[in-house]
Structures are given as structure tokens and as C-alpha cells.
mmCIF file of C-alpha atoms in Angstrom:
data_model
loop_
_atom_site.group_PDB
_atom_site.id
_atom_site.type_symbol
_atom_site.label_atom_id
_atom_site.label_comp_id
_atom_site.label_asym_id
_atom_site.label_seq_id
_atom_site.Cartn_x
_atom_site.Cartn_y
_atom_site.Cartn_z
ATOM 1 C CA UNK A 1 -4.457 -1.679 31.178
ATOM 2 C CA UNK A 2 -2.006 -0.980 28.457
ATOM 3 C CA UNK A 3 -5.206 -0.126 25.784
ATOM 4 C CA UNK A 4 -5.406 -2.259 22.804
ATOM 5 C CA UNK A 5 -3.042 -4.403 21.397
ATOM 6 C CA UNK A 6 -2.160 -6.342 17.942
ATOM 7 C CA UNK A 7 0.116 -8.384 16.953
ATOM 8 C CA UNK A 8 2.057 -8.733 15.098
ATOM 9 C CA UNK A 9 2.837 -5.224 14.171
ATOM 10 C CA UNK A 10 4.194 -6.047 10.295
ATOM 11 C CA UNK A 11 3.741 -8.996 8.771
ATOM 12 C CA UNK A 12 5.217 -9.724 4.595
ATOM 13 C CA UNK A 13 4.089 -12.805 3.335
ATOM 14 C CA UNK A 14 3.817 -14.559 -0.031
ATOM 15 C CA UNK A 15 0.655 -14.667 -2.697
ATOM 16 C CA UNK A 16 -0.841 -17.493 -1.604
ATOM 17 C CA UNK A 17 -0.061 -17.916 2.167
ATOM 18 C CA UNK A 18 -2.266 -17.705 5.231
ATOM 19 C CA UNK A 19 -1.867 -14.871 7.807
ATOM 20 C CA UNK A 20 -3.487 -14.367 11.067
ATOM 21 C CA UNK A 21 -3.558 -11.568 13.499
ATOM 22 C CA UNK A 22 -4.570 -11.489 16.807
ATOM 23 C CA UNK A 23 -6.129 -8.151 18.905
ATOM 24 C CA UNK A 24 -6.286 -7.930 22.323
ATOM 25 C CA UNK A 25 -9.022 -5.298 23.409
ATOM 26 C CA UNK A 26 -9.142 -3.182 26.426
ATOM 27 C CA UNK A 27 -10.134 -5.802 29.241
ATOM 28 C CA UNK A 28 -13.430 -4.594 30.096
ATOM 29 C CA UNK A 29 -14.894 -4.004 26.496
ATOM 30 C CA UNK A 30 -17.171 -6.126 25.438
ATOM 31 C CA UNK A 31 -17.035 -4.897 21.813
ATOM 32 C CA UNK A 32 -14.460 -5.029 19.303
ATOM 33 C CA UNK A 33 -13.987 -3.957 15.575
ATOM 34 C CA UNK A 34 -11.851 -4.638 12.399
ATOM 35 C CA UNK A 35 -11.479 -2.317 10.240
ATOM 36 C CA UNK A 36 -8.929 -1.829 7.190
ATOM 37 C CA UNK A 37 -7.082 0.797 5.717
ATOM 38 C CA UNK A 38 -5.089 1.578 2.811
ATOM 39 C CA UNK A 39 -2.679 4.476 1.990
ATOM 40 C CA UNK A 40 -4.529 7.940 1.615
ATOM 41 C CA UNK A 41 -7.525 6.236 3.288
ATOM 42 C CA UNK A 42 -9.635 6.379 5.874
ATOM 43 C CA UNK A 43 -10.087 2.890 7.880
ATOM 44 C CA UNK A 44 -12.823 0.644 6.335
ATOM 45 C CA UNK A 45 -15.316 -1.357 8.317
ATOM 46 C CA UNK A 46 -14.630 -4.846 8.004
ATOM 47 C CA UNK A 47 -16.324 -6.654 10.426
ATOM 48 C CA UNK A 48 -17.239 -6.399 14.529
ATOM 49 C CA UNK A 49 -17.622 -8.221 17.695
ATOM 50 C CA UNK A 50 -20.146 -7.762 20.567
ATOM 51 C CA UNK A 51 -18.818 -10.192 23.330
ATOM 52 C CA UNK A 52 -18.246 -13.567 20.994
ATOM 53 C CA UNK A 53 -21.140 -12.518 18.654
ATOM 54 C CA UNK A 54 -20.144 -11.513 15.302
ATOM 55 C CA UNK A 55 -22.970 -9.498 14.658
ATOM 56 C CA UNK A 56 -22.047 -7.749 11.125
ATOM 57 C CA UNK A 57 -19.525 -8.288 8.673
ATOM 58 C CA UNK A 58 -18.731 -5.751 5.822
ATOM 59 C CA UNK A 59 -19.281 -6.653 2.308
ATOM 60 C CA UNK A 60 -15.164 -5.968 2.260
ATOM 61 C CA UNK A 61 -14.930 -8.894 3.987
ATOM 62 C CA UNK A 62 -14.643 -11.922 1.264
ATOM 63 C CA UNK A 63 -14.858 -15.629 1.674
ATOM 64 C CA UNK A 64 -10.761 -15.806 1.847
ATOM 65 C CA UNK A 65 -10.948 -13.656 5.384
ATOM 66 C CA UNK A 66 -12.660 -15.059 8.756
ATOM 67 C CA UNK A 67 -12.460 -13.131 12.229
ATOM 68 C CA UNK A 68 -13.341 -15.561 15.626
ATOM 69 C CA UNK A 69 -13.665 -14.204 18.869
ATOM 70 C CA UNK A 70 -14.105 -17.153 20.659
ATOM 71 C CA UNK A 71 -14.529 -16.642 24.695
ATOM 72 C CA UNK A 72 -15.461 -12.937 23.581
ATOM 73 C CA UNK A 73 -11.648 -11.616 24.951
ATOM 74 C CA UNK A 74 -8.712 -11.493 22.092
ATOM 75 C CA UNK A 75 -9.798 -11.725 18.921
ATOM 76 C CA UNK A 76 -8.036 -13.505 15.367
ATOM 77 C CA UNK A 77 -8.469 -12.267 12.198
ATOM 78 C CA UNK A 78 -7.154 -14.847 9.243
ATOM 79 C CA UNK A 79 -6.741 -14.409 5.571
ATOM 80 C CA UNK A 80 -6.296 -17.218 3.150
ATOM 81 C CA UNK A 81 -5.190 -17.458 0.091
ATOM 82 C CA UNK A 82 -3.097 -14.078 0.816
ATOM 83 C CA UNK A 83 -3.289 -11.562 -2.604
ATOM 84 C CA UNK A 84 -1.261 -8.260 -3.287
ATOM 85 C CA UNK A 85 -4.685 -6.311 -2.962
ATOM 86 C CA UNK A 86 -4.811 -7.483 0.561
ATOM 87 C CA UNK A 87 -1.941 -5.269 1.726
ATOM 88 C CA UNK A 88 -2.962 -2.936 3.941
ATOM 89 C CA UNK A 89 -3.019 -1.820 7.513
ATOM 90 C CA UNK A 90 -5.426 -3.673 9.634
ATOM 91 C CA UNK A 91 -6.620 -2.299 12.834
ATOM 92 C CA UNK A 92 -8.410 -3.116 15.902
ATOM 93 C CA UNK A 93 -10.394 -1.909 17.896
ATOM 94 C CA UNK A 94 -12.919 -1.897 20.959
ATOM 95 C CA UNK A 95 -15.687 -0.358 22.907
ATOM 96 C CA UNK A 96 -18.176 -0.704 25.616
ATOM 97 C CA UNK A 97 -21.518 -1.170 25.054
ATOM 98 C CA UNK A 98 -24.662 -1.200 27.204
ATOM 99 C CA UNK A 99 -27.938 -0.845 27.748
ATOM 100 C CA UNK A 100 -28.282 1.334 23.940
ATOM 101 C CA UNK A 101 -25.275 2.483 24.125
ATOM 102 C CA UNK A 102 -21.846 2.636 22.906
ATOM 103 C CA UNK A 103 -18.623 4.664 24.345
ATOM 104 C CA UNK A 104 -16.120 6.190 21.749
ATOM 105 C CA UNK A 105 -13.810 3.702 20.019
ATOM 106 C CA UNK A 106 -10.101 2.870 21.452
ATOM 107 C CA UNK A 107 -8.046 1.772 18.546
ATOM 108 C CA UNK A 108 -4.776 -0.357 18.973
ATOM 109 C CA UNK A 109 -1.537 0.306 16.707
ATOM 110 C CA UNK A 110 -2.421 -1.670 14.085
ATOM 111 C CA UNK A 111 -0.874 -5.007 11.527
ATOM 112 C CA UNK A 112 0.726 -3.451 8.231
ATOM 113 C CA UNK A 113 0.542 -6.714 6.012
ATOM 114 C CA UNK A 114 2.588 -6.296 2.694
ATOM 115 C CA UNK A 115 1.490 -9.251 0.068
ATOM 116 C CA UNK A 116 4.610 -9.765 -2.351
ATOM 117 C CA UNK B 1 -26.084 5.873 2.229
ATOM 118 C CA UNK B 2 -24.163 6.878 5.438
ATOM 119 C CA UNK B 3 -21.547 8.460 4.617
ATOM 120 C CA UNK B 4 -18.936 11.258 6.479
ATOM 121 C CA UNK B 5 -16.891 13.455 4.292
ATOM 122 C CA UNK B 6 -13.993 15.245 4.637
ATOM 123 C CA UNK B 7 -13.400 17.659 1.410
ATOM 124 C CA UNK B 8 -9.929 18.772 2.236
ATOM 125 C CA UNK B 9 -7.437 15.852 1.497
ATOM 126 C CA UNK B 10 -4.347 18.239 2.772
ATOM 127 C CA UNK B 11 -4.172 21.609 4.751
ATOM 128 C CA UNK B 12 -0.956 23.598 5.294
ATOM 129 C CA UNK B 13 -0.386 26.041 7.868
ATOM 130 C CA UNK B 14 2.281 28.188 9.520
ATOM 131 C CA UNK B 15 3.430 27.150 13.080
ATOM 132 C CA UNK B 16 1.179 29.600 15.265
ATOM 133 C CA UNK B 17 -1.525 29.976 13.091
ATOM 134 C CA UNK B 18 -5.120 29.058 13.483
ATOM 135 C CA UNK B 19 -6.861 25.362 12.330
ATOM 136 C CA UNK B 20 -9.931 24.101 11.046
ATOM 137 C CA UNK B 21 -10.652 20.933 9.098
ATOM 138 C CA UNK B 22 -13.802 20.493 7.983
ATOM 139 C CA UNK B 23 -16.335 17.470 8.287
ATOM 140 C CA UNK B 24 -19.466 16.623 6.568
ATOM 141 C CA UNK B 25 -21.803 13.894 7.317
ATOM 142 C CA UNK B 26 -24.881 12.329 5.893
ATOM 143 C CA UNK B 27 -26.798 10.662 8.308
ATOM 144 C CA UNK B 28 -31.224 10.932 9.124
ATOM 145 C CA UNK B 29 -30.889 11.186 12.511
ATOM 146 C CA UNK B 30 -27.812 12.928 14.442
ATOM 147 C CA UNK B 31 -25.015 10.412 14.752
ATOM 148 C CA UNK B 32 -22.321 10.083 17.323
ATOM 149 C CA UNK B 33 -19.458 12.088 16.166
ATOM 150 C CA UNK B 34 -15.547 11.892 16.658
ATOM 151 C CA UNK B 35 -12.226 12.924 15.433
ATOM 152 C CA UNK B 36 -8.900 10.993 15.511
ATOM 153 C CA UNK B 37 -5.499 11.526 14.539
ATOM 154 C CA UNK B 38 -3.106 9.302 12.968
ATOM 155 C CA UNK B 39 0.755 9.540 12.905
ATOM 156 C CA UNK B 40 2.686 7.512 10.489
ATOM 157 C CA UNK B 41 2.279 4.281 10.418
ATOM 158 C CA UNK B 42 0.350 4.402 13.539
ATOM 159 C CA UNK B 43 -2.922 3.596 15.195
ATOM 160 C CA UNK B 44 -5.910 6.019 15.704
ATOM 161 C CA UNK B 45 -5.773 8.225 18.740
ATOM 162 C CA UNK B 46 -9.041 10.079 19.433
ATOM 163 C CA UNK B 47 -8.936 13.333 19.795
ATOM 164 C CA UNK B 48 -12.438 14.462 20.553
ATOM 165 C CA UNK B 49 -16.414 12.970 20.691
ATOM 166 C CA UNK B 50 -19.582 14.222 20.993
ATOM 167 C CA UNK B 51 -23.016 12.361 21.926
ATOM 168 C CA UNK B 52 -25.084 14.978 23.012
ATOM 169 C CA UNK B 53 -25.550 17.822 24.768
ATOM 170 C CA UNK B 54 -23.249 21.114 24.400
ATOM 171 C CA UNK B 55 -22.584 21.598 20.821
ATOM 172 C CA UNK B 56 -18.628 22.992 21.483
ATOM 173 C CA UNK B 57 -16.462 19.991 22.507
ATOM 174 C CA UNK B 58 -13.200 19.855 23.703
ATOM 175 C CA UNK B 59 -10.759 17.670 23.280
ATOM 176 C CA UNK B 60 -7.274 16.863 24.488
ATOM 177 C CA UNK B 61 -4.057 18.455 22.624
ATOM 178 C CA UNK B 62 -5.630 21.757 22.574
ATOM 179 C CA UNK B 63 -8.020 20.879 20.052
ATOM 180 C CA UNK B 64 -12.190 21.904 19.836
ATOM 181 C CA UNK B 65 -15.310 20.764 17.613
ATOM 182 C CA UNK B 66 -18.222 22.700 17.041
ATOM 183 C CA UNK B 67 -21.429 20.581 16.175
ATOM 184 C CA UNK B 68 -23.782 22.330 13.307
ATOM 185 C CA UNK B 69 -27.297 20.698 13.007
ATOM 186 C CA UNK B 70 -27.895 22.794 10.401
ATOM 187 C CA UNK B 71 -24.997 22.095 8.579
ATOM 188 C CA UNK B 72 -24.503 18.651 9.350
ATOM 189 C CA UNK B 73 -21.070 19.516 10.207
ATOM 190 C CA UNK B 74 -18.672 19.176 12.993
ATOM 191 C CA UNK B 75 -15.342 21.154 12.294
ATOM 192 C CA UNK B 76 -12.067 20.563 14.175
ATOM 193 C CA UNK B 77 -10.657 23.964 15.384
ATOM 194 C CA UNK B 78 -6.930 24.552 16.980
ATOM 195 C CA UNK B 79 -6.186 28.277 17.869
ATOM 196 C CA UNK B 80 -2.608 28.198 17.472
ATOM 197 C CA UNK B 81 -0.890 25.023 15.491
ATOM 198 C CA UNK B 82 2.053 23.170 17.072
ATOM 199 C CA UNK B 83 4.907 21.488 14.431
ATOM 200 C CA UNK B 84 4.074 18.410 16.279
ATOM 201 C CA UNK B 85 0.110 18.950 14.779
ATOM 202 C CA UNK B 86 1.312 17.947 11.852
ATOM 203 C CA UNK B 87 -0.588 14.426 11.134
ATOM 204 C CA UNK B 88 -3.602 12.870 9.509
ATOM 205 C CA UNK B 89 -6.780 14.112 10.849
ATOM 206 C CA UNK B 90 -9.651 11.940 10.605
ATOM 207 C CA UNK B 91 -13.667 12.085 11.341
ATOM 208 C CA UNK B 92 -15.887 9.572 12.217
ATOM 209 C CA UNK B 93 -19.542 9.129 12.758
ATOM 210 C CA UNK B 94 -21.927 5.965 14.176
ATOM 211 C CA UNK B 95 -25.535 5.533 14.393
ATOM 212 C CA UNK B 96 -27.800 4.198 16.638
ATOM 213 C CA UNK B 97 -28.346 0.341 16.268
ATOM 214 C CA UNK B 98 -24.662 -0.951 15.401
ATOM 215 C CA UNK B 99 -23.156 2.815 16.551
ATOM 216 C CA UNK B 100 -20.121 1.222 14.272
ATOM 217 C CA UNK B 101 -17.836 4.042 13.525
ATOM 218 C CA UNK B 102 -17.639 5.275 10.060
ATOM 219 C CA UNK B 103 -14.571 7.490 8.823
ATOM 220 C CA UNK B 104 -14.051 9.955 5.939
ATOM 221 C CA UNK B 105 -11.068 9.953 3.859
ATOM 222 C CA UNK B 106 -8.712 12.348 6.185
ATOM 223 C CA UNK B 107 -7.266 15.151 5.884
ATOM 224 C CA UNK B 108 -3.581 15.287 6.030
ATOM 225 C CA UNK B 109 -2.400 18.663 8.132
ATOM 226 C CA UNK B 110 1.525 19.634 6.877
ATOM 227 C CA UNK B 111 2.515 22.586 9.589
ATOM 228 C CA UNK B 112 5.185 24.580 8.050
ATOM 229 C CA UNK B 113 7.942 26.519 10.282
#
């Protein structure tokens, strides 16, 4: 297992556009996160996954972005309606969880999306 | 609110010399605690965690935590600073329930010659 992966790794779009990303956790993990993060920032929560379940989503996380995890593997996260205040780095990552438990957080390299 | 803080946004130190970054959290109960470290325009690499148990963690690179109840604090310590150190250090906490990782702001190590 190579850890966690994104793609793609930059993405520069116009105002306006749609953009999706895709993660692909570590195989075994049934839990993933998305979190955001801007320059001089620490990552912000955005929203995560426990197997398909999207169990909490941050109040970051506007109407213009969705995140699917559909047969609780990879995972996409879209924006519409792309605006400059959306550029950022967006990074996954995933966990295991059980029984009450979670392990440490593996993160993956992360999407820098630039909105011009 | 939960909340982890980091009050040093940059630390510089000579090549050789000791480390410690400091990190704050406010949580009721005691949280699962971590640090990561971030080279440009890369992902998060974990450093160190702690669940429970022994108070003095180590953690890969050389690096060390020390968990303070009483201080709600767990400080990253390096005894002697490499010029590859030089990164952005960050700290993260999670509580029972979600456990979803929170991070402070980081604190950006510069490791002169």
C-alpha cells in the first residue's frame, strides 16, 4: 500500500467552473477526512467519511461543495461554481476506526486548487 | 470551543541546537494528541501521537512529546536540530465521539547554519 493518494495534485481553473478531486485512502481504512488549508494555516475540517456515511460536515463546507464516498473506498470532493476564495490546498485523509476507537490520521499529498 | 493552539508562528535555531515548540489545547476531557510536519507544498507526515499511557512519546526523526495534564500541553522536543528540520510543525488534537483531528495554526521552524 502506497498510503493515501489524491489527485490531481494542482488543479487552476476559472471563476465559475466545476472541479472535482478524488482521494484514495489507505485500503483498509474505513474512515476518511477532508480538510482544507490555506497559506500560514493550519488544515481546516471540512467534512468526513466513516465507510460511505458522511457523518459530519463542517460549517466551511457551503452549498457550492459536495464530498460522496459512494462504495465507502475512494472518495470525490466537487466544488461548483469555483470562486477565488476557494483556492487553497485540499487534503485527504484516512483512519481506522473500531469498536470506540480511532488510530492516528494518514494524510495524502494533497490538491493545490488556484481560482483565477 | 475545542480549540489547540500553537503561540509561536516561527522559531529559529542554529543547526545543533536544542527544539521545542509549544502546544496548547482546550479540551474537558484529555484528547488524543499528535504532531505533524509539513514540507512545502506537501502533505502532513506525522511525526508523533499519544492516546494514553506514558506521558513522554517518541516519535520518528529523532523527535519527543511530553504530555502535561496540568498544563494542557504537549511540547515537541528535538535535542539537536538537523538543516533538514527545517519545516512547518503542526499539532493536532481529537476527542472522543468523532476523534476528528483538530490542528493549530503551525509553527514554522527556520534552522539556520
Amino acid at each position: 500500500d502506497t498510503g493515501v493518494s489524491q489527485d490531481p495534485r494542482h488543479k487552476i481553473t476559472k471563476r465559475g467552473q466545476n472541479v472535482t478531486f478524488r482521494c484514495d485512502p489507505i485500503s483498509e481504512h474505513n474512515r476518511l477526512y477532508w480538510y482544507r488549508q490555506t497559506l500560514g494555516q493550519g488544515p481546516e475540517f471540512l467534512t468526513y467519511f466513516q465507510n460511505e456515511a458522511q457523518l459530519e460536515k463542517s460549517r466551511l463546507l457551503s452549498d457550492r461543495f459536495s464530498a460522496e464516498r459512494p462504495k465507502g473506498s475512494f472518495s470525490t470532493l466537487e466544488i461548483q461554481r469555483t470562486e477565488q476564495g476557494d483556492s487553497a490546498m485540499y487534503l485527504c485523509a484516512s483512519s481506522l476506526a473500531r469498536q470506540g476507537a480511532v488510530t492516528e490520521a494518514f494524510f495524502g499529498q494533497g490538491t493545490r486548487l488556484t481560482v483565477v | 470551543a475545542q480549540s489547540v493552539t500553537q503561540p509561536d508562528i516561527h522559531i529559529t535555531v542554529s543547526e545543533g541546537a536544542s527544539l521545542e515548540l509549544r502546544c496548547n489545547y482546550s479540551y474537558g476531557a484529555t484528547p488524543y494528541l499528535f504532531w505533524y510536519v509539513q514540507s512545502p507544498g506537501q502533505g502532513l507526515q506525522l511525526l508523533l501521537k499519544y492516546f494514553s499511557g506514558d506521558t513522554l512519546v517518541q516519535g520518528i526523526k529523532g523527535f519527543e512529546a511530553e504530555f502535561k495534564r496540568s498544563q494542557s500541553s504537549f511540547n515537541l522536543r528535538k535535542p539537536s536540530v538537523h538543516w533538514s528540520d527545517a519545516a512547518e510543525y503542526f499539532c493536532a488534537a481529537g476527542e472522543g465521539g468523532s476523534y476528528i483531528p483538530t490542528f493549530g495554526r503551525g509553527t514554522s521552524l527556520i534552522v539556520h547554519p
